Short mmCIF file of C-alpha atoms in Angstrom, two decimals:
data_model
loop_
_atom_site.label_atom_id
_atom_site.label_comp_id
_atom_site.label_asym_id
_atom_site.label_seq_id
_atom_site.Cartn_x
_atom_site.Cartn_y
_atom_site.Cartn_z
CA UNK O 1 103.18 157.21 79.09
CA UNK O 2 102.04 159.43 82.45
CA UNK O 3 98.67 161.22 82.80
CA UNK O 4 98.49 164.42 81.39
CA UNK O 5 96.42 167.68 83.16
CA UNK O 6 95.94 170.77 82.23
CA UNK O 7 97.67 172.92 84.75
CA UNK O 8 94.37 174.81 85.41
CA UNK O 9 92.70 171.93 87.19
CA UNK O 10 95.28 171.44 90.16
CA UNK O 11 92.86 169.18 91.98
CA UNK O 12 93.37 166.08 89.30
CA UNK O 13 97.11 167.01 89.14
CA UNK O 14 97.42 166.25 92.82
CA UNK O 15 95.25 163.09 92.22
CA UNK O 16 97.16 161.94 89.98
CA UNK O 17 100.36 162.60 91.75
CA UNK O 18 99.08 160.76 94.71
CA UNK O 19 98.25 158.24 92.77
CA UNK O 20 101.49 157.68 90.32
CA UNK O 21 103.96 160.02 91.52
CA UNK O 22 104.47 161.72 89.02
CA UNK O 23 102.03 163.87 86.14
CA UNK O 24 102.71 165.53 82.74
CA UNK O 25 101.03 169.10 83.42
CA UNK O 26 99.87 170.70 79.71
CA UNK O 27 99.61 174.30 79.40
CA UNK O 28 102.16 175.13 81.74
CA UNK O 29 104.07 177.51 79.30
CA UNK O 30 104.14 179.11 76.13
CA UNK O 31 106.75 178.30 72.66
CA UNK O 32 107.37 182.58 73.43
CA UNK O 33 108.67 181.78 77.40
CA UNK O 34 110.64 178.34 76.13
CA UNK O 35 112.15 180.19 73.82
CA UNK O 36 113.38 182.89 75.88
CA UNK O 37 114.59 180.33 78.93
CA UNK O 38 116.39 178.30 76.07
CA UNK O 39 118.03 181.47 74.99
CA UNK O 40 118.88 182.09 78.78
CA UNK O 41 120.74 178.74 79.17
CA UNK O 42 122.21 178.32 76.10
CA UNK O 43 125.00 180.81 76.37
CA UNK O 44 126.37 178.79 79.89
CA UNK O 45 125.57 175.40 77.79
CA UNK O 46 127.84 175.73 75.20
CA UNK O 47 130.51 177.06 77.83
CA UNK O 48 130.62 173.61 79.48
CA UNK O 49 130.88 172.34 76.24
CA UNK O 50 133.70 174.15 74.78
CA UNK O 51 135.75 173.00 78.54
CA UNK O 52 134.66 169.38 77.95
CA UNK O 53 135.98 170.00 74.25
CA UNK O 54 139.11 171.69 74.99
CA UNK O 55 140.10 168.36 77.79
CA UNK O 56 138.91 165.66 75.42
CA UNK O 57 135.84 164.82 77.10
CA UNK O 58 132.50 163.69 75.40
CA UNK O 59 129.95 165.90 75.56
CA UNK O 60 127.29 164.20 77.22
CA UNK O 61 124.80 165.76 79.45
CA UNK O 62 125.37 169.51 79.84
CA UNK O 63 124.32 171.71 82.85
CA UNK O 64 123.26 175.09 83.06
CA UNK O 65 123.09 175.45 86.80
CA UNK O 66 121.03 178.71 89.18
CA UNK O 67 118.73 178.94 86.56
CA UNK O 68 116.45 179.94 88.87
CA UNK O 69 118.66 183.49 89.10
CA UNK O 70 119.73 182.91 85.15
CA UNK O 71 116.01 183.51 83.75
CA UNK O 72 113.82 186.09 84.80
CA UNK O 73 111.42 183.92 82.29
CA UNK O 74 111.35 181.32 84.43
CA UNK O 75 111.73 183.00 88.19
CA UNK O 76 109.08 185.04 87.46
CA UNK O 77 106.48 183.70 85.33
CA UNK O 78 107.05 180.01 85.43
CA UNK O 79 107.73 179.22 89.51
CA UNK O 80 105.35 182.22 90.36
CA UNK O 81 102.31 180.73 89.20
CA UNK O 82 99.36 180.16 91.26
CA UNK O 83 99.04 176.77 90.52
CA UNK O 84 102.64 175.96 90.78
CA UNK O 85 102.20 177.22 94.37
CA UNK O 86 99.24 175.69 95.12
CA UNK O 87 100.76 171.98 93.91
CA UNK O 88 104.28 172.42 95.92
CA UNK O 89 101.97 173.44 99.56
CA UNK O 90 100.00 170.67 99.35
CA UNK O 91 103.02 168.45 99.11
CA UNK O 92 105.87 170.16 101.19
CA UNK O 93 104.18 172.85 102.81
CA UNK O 94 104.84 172.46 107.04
CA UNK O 95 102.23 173.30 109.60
CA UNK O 96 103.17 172.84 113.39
CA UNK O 97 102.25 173.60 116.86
CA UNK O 98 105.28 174.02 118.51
CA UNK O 99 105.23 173.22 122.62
CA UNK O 100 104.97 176.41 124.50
CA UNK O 101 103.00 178.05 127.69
CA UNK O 102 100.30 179.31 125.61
CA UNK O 103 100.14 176.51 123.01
CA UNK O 104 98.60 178.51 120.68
CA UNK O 105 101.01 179.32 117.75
CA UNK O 106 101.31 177.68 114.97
CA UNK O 107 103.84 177.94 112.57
CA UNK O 108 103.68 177.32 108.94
CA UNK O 109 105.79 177.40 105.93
CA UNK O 110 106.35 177.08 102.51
CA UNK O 111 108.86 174.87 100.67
CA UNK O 112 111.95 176.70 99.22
CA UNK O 113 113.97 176.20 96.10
CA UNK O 114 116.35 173.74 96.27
CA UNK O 115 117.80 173.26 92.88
CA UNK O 116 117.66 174.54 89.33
CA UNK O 117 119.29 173.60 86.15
CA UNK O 118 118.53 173.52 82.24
CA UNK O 119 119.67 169.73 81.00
CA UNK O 120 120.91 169.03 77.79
CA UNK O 121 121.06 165.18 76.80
CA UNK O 122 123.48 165.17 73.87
CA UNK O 123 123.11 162.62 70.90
CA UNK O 124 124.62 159.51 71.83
CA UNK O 125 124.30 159.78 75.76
CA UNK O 126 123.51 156.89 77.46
CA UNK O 127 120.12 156.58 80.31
CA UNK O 128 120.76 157.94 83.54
CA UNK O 129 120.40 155.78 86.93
CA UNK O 130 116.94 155.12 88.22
CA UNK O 131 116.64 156.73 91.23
CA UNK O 132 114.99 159.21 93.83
CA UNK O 133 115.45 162.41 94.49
CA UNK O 134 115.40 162.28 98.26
CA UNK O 135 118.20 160.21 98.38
CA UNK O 136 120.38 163.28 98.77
CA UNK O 137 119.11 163.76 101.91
CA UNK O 138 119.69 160.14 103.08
CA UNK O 139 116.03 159.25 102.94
CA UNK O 140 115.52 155.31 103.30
CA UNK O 141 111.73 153.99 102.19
CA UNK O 142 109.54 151.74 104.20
CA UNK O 143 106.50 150.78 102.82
CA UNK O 144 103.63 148.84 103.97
CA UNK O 145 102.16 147.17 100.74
CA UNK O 146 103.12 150.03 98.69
CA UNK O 147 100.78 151.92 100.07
CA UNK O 148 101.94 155.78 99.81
CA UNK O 149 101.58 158.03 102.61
CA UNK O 150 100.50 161.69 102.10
CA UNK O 151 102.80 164.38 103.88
CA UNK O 152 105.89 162.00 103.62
CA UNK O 153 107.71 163.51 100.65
CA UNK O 154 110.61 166.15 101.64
CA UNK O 155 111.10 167.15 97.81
CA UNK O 156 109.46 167.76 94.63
CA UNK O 157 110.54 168.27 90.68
CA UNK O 158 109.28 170.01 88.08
CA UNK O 159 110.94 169.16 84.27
CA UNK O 160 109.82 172.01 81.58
CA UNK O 161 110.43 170.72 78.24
CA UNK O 162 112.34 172.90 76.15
CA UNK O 163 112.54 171.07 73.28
CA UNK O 164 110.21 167.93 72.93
CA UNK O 165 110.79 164.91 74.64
CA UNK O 166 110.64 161.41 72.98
CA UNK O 167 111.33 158.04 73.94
CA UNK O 168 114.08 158.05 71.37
CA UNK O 169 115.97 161.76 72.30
CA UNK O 170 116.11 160.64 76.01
CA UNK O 171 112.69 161.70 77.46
CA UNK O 172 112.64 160.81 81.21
CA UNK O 173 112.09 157.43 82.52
CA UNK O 174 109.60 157.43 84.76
CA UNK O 175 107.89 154.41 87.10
CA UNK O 176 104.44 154.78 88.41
CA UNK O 177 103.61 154.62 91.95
CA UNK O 178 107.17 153.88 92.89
CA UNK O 179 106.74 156.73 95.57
CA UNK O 180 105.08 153.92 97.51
CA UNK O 181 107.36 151.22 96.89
CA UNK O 182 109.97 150.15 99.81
CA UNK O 183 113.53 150.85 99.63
CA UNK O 184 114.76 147.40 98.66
CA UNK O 185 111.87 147.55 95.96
CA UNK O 186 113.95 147.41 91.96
CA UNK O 187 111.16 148.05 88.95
CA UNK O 188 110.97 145.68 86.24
CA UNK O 189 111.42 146.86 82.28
CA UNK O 190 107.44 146.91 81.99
CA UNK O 191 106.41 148.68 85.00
CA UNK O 192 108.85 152.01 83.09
CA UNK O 193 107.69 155.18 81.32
CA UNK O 194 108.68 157.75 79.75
CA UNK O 195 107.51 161.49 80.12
CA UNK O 196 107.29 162.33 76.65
CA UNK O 197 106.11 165.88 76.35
CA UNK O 198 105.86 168.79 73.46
CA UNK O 199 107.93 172.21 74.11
CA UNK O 200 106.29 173.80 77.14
CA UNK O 201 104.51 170.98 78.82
CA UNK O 202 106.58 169.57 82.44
CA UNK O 203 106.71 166.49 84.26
CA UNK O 204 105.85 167.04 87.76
CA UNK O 205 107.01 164.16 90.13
CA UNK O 206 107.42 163.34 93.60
CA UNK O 207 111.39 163.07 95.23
CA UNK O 208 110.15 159.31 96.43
CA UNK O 209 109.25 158.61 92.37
CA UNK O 210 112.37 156.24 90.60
CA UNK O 211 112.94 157.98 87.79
CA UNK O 212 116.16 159.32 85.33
CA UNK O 213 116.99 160.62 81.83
CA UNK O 214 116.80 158.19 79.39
CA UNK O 215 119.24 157.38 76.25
CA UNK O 216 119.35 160.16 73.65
CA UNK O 217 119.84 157.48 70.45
CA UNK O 218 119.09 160.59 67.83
CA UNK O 219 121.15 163.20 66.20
CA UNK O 220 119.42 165.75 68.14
CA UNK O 221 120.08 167.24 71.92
CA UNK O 222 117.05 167.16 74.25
CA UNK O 223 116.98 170.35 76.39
CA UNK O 224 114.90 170.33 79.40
CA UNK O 225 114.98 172.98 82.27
CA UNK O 226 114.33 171.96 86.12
CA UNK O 227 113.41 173.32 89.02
CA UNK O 228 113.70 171.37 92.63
CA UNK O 229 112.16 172.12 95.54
CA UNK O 230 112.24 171.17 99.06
CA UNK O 231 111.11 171.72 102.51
CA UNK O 232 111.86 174.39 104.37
CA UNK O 233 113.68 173.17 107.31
CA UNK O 234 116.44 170.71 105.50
CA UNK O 235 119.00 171.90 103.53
CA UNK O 236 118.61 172.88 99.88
CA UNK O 237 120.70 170.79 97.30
CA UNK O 238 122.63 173.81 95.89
CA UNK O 239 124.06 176.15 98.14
CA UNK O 240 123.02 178.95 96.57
CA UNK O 241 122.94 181.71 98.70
CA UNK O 242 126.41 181.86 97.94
CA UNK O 243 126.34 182.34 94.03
CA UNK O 244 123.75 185.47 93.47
CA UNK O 245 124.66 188.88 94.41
CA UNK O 246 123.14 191.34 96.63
CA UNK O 247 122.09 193.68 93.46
CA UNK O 248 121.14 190.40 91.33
CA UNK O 249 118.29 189.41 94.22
CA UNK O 250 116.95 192.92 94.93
CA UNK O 251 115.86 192.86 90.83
CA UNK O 252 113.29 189.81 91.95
CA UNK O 253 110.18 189.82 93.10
CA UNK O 254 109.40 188.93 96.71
CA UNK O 255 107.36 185.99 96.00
CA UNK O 256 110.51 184.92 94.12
CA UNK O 257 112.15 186.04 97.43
CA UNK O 258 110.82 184.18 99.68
CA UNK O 259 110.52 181.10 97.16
CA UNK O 260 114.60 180.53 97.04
CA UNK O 261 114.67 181.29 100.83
CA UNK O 262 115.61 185.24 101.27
CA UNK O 263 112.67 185.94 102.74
CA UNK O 264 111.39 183.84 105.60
CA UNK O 265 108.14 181.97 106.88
CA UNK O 266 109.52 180.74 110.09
CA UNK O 267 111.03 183.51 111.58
CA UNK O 268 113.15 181.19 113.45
CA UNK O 269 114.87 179.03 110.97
CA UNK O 270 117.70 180.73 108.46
CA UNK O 271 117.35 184.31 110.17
CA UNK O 272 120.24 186.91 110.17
CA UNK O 273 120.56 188.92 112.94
CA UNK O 274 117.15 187.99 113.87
CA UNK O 275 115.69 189.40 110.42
CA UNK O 276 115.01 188.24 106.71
CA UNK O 277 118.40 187.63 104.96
CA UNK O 278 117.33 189.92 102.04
CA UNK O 279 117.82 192.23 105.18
CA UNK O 280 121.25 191.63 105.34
CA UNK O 281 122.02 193.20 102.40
CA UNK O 282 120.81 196.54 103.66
CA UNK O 283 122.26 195.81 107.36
CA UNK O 284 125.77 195.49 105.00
CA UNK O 285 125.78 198.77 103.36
CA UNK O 286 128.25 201.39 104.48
CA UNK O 287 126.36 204.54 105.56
CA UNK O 288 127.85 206.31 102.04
CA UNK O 289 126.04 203.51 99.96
CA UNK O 290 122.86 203.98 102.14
CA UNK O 291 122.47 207.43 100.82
CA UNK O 292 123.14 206.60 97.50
CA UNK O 293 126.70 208.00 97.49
#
């Protein structure tokens, strides 16, 4: 089973996620929030559902997708906390001197959503691949004695259980200190284990960690809810700038802002017009809508 930490010490979660990959973090929300995210998904659920239904199609695993923009639960309260932060920086936050006359600048930023989805493993659904994360990005491993090599990862997941998470309901598989393992590297049915968690705990892993959903052989759906993250000069997973409208983003915060990308910390990378693109939303008013008319 992987470590467990209580999200207030963020020093031993980042231990152990150097060391494994991958770390159960307790305490990271309350039955009250899980409730209120599960309530937020379920609605968009049970639509995919009813289309898989309606075409003859199984089930199986069921995805509510932008739950980042879905939940103000778990925009607000779960990705904006301190220690969240403070974990995600220390993995995938970028500092650089960039060459210039005065060679005195330096440029840093934060990583930026990249994904988000509540996952519902239906009874009866078989175990996902083992994989990685980074793969969608084309990322090919080289390791030297599986030695893992801080400031390498490009990606990061966190898994909030929303209902809890056995071996038996599909909990996910999970290999320790496969972050430092080479790309030709397969894991063997003992080095595997599962991140089996109560309502409101999350598995926190690395996008180098093999890992996958595991076989739900109960009568019961496991509901999870994830949030991927990335750094902030490749391109996020879901194109989501597309999906949430002008008067849905102005409702968040601007921590929440900046953390899906609206906002910027390189003013040189994903600027409109040369300004945040939460500008652009001003910048596209008519001069009626400006003054309220």
């Amino acid at each position: 089973m992987a470590c467990r930490v209580p999200i207030s010490d963020v020093a031993k979660a980042i231990d152990r996620l150097q060391e494994d990959g991958g770390v159960i973090v307790t305490g990271f929300a309350t039955p009250e929030e899980v409730a209120r995210v599960n309530d937020d998904a379920a609605p968009y659920l049970e639509a995919v559902a009813k289309e898989r239904a309606l075409k003859g199609q199984p089930r199986g695993t069921l995805r509510c997708h932008r739950l980042f923009g879905r939940s103000q639960t778990a925009r607000e309260k779960w990705m904006q906390q301190s220690e969240v932060s403070q974990i995600l920086n220390h993995f995938l936050k970028t500092s650089s001197i960039p060459y210039n006359d005065q060679g005195n600048c330096t440029i840093e930023t934060a990583p930026v959503l990249s994904s988000s989805a509540a996952m519902e493993i239906s009874p009866g659904e078989k175990a996902q691949d083992l994989h990685r994360d980074d793969f969608i990005w084309q990322r090919t491993h080289y390791s030297d004695e599986g030695c893992y090599k801080p400031g390498s990862d490009v990606s990061m997941g966190i898994i909030v259980a929303g209902t809890e998470t056995t071996m038996r309901n599909g909990a996910t598989v999970f290999i320790p200190k496969s972050h430092g393992w080479d790309h030709s590297r397969r894991p063997n049915k003992d080095e595997a284990c599962y991140a089996a968690m109560s309502v409101g705990e999350a598995f926190v892993f690395l996008g180098s960690t093999v890992h996958g959903g595991g076989t739900n052989t109960t009568e019961q759906s496991r509901v999870v809810h994830g949030f991927f993250f990335c750094r902030s000069w490749i391109r996020p997973e879901e194109n989501q700038f597309l999906w949430w409208s002008k008067e849905e983003v102005e409702t968040w915060s601007r921590t929440a802002q900046r953390q899906a990308g609206y906002l910027l910390g390189n003013p040189f990378l994903g600027h409109c017009d040369e300004s945040d693109p939460v500008g652009m939303f001003r910048a596209c008013e008519t001069p009626a809508q400006r003054r309220g008319g």
